[in-house]
Short mmCIF file of C-alpha atoms and ligand atoms in Angstrom, two decimals:
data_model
loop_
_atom_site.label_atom_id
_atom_site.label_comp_id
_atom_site.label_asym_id
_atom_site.label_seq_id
_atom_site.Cartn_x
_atom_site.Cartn_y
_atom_site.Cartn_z
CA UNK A 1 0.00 0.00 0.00
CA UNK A 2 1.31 3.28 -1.29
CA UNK A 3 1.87 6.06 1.61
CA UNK A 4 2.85 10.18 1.01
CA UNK A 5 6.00 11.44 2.67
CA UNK A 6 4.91 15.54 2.44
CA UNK A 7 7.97 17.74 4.18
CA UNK A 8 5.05 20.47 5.22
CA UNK A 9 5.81 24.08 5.15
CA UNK A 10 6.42 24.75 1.52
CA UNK A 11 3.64 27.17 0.35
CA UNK A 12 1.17 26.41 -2.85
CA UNK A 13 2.10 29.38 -6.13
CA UNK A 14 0.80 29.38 -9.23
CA UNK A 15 -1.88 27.21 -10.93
CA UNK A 16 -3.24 23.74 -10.60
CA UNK A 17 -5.59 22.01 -13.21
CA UNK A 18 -9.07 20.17 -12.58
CA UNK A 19 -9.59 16.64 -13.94
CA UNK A 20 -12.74 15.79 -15.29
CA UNK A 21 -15.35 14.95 -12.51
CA UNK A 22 -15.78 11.11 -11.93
CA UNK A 23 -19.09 11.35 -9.94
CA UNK A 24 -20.24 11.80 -13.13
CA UNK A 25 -18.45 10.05 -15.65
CA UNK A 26 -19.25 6.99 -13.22
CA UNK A 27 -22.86 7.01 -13.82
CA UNK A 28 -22.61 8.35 -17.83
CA UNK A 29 -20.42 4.73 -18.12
CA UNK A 30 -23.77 3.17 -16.45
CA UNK A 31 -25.88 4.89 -19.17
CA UNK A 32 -23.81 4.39 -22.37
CA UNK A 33 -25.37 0.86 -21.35
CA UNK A 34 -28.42 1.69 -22.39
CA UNK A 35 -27.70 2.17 -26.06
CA UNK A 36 -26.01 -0.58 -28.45
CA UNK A 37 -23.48 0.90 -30.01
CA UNK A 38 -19.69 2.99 -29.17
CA UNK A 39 -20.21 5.70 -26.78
CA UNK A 40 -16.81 8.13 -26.78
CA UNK A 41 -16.52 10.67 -23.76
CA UNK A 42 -13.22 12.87 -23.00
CA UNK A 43 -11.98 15.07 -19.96
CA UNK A 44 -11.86 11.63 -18.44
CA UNK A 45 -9.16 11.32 -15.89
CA UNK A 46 -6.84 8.23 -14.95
CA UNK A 47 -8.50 6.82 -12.11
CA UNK A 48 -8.93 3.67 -9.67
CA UNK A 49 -12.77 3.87 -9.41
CA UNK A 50 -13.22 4.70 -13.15
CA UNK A 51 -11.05 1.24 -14.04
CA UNK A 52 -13.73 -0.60 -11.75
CA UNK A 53 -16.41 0.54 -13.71
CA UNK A 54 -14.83 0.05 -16.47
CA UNK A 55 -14.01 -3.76 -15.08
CA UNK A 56 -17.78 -3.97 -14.18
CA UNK A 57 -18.81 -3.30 -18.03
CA UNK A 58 -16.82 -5.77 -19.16
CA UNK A 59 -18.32 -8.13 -16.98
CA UNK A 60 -21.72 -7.25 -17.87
CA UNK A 61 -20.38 -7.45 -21.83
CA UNK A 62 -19.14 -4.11 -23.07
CA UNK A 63 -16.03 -3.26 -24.38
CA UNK A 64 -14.05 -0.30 -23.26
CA UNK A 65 -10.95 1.48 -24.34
CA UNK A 66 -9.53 4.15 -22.28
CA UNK A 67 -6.29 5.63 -22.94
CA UNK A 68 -4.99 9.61 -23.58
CA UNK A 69 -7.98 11.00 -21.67
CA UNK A 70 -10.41 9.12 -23.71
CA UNK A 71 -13.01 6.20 -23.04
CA UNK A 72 -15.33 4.59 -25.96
CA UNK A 73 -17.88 1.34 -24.61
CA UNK A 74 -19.41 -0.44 -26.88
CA UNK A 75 -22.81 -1.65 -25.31
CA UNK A 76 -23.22 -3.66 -28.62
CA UNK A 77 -22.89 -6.91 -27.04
CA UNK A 78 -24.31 -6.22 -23.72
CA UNK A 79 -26.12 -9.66 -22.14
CA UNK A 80 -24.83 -10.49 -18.76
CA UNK A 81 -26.66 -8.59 -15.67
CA UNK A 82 -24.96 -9.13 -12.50
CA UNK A 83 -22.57 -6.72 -10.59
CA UNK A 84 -20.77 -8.94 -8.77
CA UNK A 85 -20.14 -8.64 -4.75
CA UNK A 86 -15.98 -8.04 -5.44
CA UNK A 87 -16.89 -5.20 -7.76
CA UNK A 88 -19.77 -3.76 -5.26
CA UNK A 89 -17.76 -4.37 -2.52
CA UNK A 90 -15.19 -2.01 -3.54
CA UNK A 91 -16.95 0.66 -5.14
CA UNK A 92 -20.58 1.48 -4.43
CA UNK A 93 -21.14 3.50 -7.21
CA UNK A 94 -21.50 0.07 -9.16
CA UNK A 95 -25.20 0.27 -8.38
CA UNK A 96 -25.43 3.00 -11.37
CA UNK A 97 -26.01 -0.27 -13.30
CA UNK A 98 -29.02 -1.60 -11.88
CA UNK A 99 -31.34 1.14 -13.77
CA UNK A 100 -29.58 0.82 -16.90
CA UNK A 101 -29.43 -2.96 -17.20
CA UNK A 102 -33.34 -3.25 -15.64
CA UNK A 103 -33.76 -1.42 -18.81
CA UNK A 104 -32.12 -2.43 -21.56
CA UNK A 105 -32.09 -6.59 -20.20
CA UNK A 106 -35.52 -6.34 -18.37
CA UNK A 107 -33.60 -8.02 -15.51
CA UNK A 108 -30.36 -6.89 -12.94
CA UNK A 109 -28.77 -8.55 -10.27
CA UNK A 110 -26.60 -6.26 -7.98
CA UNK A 111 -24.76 -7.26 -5.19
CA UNK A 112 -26.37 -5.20 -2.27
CA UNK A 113 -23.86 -2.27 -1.16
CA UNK A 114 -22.82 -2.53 2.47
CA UNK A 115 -21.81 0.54 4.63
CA UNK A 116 -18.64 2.22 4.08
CA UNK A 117 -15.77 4.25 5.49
CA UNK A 118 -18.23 7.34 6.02
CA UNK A 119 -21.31 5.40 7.13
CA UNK A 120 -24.19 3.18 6.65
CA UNK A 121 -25.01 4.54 3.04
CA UNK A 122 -28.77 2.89 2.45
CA UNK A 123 -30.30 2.45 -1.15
CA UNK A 124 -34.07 1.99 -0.18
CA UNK A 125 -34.86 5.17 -2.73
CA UNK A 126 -33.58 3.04 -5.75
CA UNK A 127 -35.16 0.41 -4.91
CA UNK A 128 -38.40 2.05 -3.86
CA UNK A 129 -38.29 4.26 -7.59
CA UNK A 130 -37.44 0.87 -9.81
CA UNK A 131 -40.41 -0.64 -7.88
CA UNK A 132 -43.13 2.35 -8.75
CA UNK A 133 -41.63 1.67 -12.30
CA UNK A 134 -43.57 -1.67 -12.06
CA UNK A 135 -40.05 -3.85 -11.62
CA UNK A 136 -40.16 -6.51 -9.40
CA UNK A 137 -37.57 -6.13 -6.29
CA UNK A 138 -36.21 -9.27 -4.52
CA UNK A 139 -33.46 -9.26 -1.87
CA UNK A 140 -31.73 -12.25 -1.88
CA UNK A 141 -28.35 -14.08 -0.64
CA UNK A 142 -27.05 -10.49 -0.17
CA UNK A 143 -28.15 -9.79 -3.81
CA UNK A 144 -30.76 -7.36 -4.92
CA UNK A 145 -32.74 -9.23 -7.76
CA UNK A 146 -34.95 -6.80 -10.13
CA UNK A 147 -36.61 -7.85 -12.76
CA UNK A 148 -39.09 -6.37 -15.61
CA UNK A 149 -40.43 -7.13 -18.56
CA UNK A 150 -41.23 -3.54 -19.39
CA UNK A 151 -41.12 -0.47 -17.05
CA UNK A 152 -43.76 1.58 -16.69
CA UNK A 153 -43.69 5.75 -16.35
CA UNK A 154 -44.97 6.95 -12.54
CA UNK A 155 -44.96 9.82 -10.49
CA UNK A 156 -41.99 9.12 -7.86
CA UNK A 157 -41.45 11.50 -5.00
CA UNK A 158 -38.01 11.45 -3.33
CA UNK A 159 -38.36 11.56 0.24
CA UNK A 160 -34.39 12.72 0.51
CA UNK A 161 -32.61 14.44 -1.43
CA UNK A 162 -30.70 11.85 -3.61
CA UNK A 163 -27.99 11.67 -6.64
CA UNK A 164 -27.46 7.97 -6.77
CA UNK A 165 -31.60 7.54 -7.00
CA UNK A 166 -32.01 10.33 -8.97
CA UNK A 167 -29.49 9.26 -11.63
CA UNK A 168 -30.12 5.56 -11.30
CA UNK A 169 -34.06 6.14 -11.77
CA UNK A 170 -33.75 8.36 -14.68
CA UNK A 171 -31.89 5.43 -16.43
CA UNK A 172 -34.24 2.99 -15.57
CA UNK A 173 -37.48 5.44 -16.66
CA UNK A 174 -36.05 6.78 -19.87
CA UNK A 175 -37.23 4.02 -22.07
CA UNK A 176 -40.17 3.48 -19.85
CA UNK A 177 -43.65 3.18 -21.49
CA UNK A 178 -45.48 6.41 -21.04
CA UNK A 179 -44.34 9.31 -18.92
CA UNK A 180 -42.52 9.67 -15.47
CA UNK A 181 -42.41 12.59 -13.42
CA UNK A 182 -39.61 12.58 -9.97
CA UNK A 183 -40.14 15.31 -7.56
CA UNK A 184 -37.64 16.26 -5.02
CA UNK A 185 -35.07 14.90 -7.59
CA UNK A 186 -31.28 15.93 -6.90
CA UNK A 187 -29.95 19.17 -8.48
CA UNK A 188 -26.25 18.41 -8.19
CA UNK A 189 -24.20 19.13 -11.80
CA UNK A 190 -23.54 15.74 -12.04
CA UNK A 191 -26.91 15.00 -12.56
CA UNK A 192 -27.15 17.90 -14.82
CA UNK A 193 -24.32 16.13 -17.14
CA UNK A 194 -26.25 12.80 -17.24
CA UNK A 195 -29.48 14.63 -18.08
CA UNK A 196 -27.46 16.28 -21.12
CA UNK A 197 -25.80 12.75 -21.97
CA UNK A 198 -29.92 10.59 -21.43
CA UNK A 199 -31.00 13.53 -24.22
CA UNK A 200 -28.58 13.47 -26.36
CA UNK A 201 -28.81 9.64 -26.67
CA UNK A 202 -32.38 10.73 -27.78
CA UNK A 203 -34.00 10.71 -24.56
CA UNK A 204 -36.65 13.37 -23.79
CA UNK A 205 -36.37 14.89 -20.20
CA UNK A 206 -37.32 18.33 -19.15
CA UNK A 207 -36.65 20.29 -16.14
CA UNK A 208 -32.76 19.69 -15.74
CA UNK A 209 -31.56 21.93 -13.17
CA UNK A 210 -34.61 21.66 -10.90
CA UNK A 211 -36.22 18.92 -8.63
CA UNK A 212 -38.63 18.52 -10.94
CA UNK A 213 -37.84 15.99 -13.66
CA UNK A 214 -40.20 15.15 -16.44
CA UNK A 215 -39.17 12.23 -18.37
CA UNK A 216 -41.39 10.76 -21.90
CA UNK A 217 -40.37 7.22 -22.35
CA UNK A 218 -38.84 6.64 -25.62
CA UNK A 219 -38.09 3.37 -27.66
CA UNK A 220 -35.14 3.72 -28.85
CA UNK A 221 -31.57 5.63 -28.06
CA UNK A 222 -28.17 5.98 -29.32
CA UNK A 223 -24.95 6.15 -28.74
CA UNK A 224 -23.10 9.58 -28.73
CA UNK A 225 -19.81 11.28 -27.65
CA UNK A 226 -19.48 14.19 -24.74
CA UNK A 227 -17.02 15.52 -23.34
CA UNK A 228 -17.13 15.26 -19.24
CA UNK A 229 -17.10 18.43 -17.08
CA UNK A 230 -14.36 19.00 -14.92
CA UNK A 231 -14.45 18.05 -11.04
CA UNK A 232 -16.14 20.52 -8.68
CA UNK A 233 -15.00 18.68 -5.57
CA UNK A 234 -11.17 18.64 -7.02
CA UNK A 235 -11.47 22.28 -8.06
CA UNK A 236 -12.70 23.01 -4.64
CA UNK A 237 -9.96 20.71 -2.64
CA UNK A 238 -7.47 23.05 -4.65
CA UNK A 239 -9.36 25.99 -3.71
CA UNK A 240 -9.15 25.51 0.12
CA UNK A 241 -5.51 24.51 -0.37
CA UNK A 242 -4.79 27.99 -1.62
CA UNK A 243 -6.67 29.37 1.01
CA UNK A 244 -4.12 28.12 3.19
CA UNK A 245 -1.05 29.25 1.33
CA UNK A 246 0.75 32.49 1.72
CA UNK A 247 0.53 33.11 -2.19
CA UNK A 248 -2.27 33.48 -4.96
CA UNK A 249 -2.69 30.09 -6.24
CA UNK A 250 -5.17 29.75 -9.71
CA UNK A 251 -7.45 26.24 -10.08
CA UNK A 252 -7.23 25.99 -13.98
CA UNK A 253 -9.90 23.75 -16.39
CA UNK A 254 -12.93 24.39 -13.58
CA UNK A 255 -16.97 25.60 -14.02
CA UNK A 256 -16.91 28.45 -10.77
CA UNK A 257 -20.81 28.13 -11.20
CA UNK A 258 -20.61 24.85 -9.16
CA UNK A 259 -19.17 26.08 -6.65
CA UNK A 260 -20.28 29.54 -5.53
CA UNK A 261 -21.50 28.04 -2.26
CA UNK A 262 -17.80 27.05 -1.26
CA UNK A 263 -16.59 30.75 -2.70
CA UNK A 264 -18.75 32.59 -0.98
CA UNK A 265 -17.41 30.76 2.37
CA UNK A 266 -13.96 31.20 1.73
CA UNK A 267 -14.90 34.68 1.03
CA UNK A 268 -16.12 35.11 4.28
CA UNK A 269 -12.81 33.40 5.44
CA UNK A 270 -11.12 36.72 4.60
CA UNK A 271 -10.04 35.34 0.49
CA UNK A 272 -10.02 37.32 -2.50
CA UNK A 273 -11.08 35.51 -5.22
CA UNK A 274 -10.96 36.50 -8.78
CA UNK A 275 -13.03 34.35 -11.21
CA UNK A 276 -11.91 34.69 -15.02
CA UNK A 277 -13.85 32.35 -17.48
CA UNK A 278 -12.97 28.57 -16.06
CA UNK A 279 -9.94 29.88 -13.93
CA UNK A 280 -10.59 31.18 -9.86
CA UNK A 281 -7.78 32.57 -8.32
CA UNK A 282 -7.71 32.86 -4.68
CA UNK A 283 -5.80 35.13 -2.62
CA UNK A 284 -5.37 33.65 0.96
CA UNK A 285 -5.80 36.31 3.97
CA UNK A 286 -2.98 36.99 6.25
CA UNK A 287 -5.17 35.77 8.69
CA UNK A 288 -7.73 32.90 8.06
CA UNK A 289 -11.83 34.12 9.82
CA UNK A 290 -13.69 31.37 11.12
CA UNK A 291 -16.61 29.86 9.53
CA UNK A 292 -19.56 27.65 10.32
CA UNK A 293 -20.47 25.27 7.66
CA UNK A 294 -23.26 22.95 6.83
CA UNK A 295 -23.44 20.80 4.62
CA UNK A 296 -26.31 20.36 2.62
CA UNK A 297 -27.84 18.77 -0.85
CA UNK A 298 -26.55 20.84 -3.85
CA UNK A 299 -26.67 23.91 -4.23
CA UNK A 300 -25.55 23.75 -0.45
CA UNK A 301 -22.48 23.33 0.82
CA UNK A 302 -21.30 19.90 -0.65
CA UNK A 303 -20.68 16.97 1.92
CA UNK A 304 -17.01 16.11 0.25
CA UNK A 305 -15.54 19.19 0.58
CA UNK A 306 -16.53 19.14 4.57
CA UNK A 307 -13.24 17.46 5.67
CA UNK A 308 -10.78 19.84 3.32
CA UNK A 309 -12.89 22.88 4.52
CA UNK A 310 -11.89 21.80 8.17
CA UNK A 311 -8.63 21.52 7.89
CA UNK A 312 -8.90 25.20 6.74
CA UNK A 313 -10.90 26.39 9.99
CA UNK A 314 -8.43 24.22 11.76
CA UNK A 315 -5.85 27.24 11.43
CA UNK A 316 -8.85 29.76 11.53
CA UNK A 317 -8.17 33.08 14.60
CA UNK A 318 -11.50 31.68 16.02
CA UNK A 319 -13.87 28.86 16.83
CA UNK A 320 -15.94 27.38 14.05
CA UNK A 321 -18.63 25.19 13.76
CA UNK A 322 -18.88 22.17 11.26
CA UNK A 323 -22.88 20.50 10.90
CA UNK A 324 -22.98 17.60 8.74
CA UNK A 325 -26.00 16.78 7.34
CA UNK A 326 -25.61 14.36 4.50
CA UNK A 327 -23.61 11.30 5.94
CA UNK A 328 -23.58 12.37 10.33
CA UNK A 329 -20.36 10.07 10.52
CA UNK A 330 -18.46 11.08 8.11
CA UNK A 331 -15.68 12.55 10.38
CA UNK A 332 -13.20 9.74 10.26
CA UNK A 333 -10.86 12.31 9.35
CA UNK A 334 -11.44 14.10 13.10
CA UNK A 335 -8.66 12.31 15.40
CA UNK A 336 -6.07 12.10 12.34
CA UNK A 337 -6.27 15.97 12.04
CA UNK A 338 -6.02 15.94 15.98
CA UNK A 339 -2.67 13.99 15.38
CA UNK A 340 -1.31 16.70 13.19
CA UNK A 341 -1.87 19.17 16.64
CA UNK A 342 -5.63 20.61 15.17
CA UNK A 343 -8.12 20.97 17.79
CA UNK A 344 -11.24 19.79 16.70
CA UNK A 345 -14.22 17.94 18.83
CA UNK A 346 -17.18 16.26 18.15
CA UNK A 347 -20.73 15.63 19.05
CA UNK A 348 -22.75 14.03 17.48
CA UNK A 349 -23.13 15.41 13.43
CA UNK A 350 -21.85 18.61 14.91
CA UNK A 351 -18.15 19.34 15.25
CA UNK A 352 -16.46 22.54 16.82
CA UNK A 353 -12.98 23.55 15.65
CA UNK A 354 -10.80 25.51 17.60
CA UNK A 355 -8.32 27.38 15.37
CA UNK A 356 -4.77 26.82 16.16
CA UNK A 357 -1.85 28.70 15.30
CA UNK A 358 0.51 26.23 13.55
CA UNK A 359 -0.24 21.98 12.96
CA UNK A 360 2.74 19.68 13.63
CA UNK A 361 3.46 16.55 11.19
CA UNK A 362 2.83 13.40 12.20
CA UNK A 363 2.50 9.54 11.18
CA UNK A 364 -1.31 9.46 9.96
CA UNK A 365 -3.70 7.05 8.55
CA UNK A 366 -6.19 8.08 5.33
CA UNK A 367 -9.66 6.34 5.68
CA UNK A 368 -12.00 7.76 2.70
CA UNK A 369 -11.66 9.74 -0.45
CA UNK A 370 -12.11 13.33 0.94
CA UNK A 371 -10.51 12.37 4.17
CA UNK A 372 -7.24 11.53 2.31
CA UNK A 373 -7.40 14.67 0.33
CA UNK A 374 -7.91 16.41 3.88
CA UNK A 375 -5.05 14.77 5.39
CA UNK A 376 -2.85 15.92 2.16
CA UNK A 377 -3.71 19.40 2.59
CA UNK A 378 -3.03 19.51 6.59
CA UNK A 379 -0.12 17.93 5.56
CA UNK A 380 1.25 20.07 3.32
CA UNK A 381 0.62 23.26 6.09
CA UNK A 382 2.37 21.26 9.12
CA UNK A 383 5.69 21.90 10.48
CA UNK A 384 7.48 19.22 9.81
CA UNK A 385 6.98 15.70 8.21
CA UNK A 386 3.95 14.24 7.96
CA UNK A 387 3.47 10.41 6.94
CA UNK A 388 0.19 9.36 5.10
CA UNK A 389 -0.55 5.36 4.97
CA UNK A 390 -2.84 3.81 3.11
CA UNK A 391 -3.42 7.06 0.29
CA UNK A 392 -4.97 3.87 -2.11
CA UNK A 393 -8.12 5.94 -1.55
CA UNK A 394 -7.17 8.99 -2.75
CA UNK A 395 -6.07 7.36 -5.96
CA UNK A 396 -9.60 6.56 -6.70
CA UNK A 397 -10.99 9.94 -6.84
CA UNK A 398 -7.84 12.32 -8.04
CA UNK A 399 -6.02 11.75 -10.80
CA UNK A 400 -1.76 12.20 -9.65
CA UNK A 401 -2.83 14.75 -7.10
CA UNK A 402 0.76 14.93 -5.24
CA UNK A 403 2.18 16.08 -9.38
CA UNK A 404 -0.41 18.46 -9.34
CA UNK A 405 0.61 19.88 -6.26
CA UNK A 406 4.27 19.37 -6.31
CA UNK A 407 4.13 21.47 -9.57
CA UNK A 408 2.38 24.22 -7.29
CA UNK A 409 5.42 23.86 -4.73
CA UNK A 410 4.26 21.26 -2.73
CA UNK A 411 6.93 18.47 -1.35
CA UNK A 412 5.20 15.27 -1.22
CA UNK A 413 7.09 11.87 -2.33
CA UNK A 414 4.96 8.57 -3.14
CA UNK A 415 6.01 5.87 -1.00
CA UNK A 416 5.60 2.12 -2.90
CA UNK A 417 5.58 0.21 0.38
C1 EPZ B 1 -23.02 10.70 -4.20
O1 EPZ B 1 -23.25 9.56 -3.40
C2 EPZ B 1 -21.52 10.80 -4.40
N1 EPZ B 1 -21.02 9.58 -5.01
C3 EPZ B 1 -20.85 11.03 -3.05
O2 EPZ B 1 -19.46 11.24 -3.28
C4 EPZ B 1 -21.43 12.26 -2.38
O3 EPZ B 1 -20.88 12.40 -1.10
C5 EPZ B 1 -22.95 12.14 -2.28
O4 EPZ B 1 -23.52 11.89 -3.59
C6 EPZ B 1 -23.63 13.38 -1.73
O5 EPZ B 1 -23.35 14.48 -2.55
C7 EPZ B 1 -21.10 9.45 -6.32
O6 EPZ B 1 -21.58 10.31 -7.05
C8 EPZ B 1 -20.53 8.20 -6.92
P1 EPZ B 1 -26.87 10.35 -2.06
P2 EPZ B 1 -24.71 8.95 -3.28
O7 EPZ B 1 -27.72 9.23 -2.53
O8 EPZ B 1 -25.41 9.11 -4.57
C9 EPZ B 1 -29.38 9.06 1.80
C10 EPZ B 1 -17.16 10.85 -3.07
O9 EPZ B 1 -16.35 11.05 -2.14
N2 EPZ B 1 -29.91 7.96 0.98
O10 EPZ B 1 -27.06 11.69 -2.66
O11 EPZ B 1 -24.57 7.60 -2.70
C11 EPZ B 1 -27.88 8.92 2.08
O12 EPZ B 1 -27.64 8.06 3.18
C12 EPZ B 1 -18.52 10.27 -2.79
O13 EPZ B 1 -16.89 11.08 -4.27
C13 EPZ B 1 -30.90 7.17 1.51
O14 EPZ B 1 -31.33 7.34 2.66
O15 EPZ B 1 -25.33 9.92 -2.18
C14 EPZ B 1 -27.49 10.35 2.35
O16 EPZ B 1 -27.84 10.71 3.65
C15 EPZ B 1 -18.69 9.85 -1.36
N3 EPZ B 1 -31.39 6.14 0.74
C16 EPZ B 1 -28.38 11.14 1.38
O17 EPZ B 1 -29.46 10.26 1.05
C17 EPZ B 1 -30.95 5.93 -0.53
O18 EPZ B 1 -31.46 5.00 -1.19
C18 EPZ B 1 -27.71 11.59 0.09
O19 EPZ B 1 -27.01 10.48 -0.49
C19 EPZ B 1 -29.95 6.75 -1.06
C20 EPZ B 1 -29.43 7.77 -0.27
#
């Protein structure tokens, strides 16, 4: 398991380019599914959960190519319908298929996703949407068994807030006989992009943007090629790392309009920041304001950027307040910042961060995703050396992030242990 050596200290200059976003190439790999045929998209990054989906296809009978920033799947040959428990097991996000092959096979068998690093993460609402599409739902030797000879439009009301159910219903409804209406429907970008991707296949879905979707079955769809937007949560990880510099450091290749709720906070942090076309610049403060956060479905304050925007307030002149709404234990990332000398404590969903004036490095342990990415930007402000074991999951959701910020002045060395 691969671990970061950073020698902390060394402040962030310059600019840092955004990958394109894999929450939502991951489910735009689920749809391609739904349409025999090559499927091209671009803007897509080198990552460990992308090759898993990419290993699931396969399984399930599509080809896929990746290489140069490139991935075409050809659904042509498309038969098998089971995401197996290995695949599942390692990234949840592997349920994207169950709408798509329900679908296109009449018939999906997904190994049922267990709880994870930032909590028990249920998927009743998929289930409970396939189900009002007239699918029948069976849970079974750890499996959940759908099946379907033909779906059937309804009028599904979200009781949360959800992107994995909002995505994987629209893929199960968009070749459903007659018309389906989902209320209380995420608005994140990501399912913006799939939206774009479902209509340009030749889908017919109104209302992108809002929680109202409005979706006419269709019979048929093709395939088509797009290219992905780029990450919000990487362009915001960069962000809050150059709110903790001593120099203006510029997040290159990002869309600012998904992320005005995380500018406005670092605004109120006591950061200039200048936004020109797909470039923000931010200008750290001499001294860093404290700020409560909480965060909430989009266009709130987005759950993975929680951790990173602690690490900020961690080295606040103040006392802030952290809520998290979305997953209440995702704070894994808590006593590993304590390690590096932050002073953070927790109740509940609610933590309170005292600001301290410097953090010391430390041997540390990454747990999730946007933990990891936390941990690399505490890192990177300690005194000292700081150790990171176990940065496999960091790998999965940024594409060479210690280049990226080495090239920005960072001093972090990849360990192959
Ligand atoms: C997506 O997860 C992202 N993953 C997550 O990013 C992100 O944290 C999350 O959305 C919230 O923005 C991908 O896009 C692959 P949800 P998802 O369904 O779709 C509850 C990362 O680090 N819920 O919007 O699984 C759920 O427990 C990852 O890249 C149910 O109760 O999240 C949570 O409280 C981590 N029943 C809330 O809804 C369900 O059936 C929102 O979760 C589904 C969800």
């Amino acid at each position: 398991m691969d671990r970061f050596i950073i020698q902390g200290g060394n402040p962030l200059k310059g600019k840092i380019p955004v990958s394109g976003a894999k929450n939502a190439i991951l489910p735009i790999m689920a749809a391609s599914l739904l349409a025999p045929g090559k499927s091209v998209l671009s803007n897509v990054p080198n990552l460990i959960d992308l090759k898993s989906m990419a290993h699931l296809l396969r399984i399930i009978g599509a080809r896929v190519e990746t290489g140069e920033g490139r991935m075409q799947i050809d659904s042509t040959d498309v038969c098998y319908c089971e995401a197996p428990y290995e695949l599942v097991s390692k990234m949840r996000a592997s349920i994207y298929v169950l709408g798509p092959l329900l679908a296109r096979l009449g018939e999906a068998r997904v190994s049922f996703p267990g709880g994870c690093a930032i909590g028990t993460r249920p998927v009743d609402l998929h289930l409970k949407a396939i189900e009002k599409l007239g699918a029948e739902v069976n849970l079974e030797h750890g499996y959940i068994h759908a099946k379907a000879k033909k779906l059937k439009g309804a009028v599904i009301h979200f009781e949360k807030s959800s992107v994995g159910a909002t995505i994987n219903t629209l893929m199960a409804c968009v070749k459903a006989s007659g018309t389906t209406e989902l209320l209380n429907a995420a608005m994140e970008p990501e399912v913006d992009v799939t939206v774009d991707f479902l209509n340009q296949m030749g889908a017919k879905i109104t209302g992108k943007g809002t929680a109202h979707l409005v979706i006419k079955g269709v019979d048929e769809l093709f395939p088509v090629g797009m290219e992905m937007i780029s990450d919000r949560i990487e362009a915001g990880t960069f962000l809050i790392a150059g709110a903790m510099s001593t120099e203006p450091v510029t997040v290159t290749n990002c869309q600012p309009e998904h992320l005005e709720e995380l500018i406005s906070k670092l605004r109120s942090a006591g950061c200039e920041i200048i936004i020109e076309g797909n470039e923000i610049t931010v200008n750290p403060p001499k001294k860093i304001k404290p700020v409560d956060i909480t965060t909430l479905p989009y266009p709130g304050f987005p759950t993975d950027l929680q951790a990173q925007f602690m690490v900020l307030m961690s080295l606040a002149e103040g006392v802030s307040v952290v809520t998290e709404t979305i997953f209440p234990d995702r704070f894994m990332h808590v006593s590993e910042l304590n390690r590096l000398q932050a002073n953070i404590s927790l109740n509940l969903n609610i933590a309170t961060v005292k600001g301290v004036k410097e953090l010391g490095g430390a041997e540390i342990m990454a747990t999730d995703l946007r933990a990891s990415a936390a941990l690399v930007l505490a890192g990177i402000k300690a005194q000292g050396e700081t150790i990171i074991n176990r940065i496999y999951h960091i790998d999965r959701g940024y594409d060479r992030i210690e280049e990226k910020l080495n090239a920005a002045g960072a001093r972090i060395v990849r360990d192959k242990v």
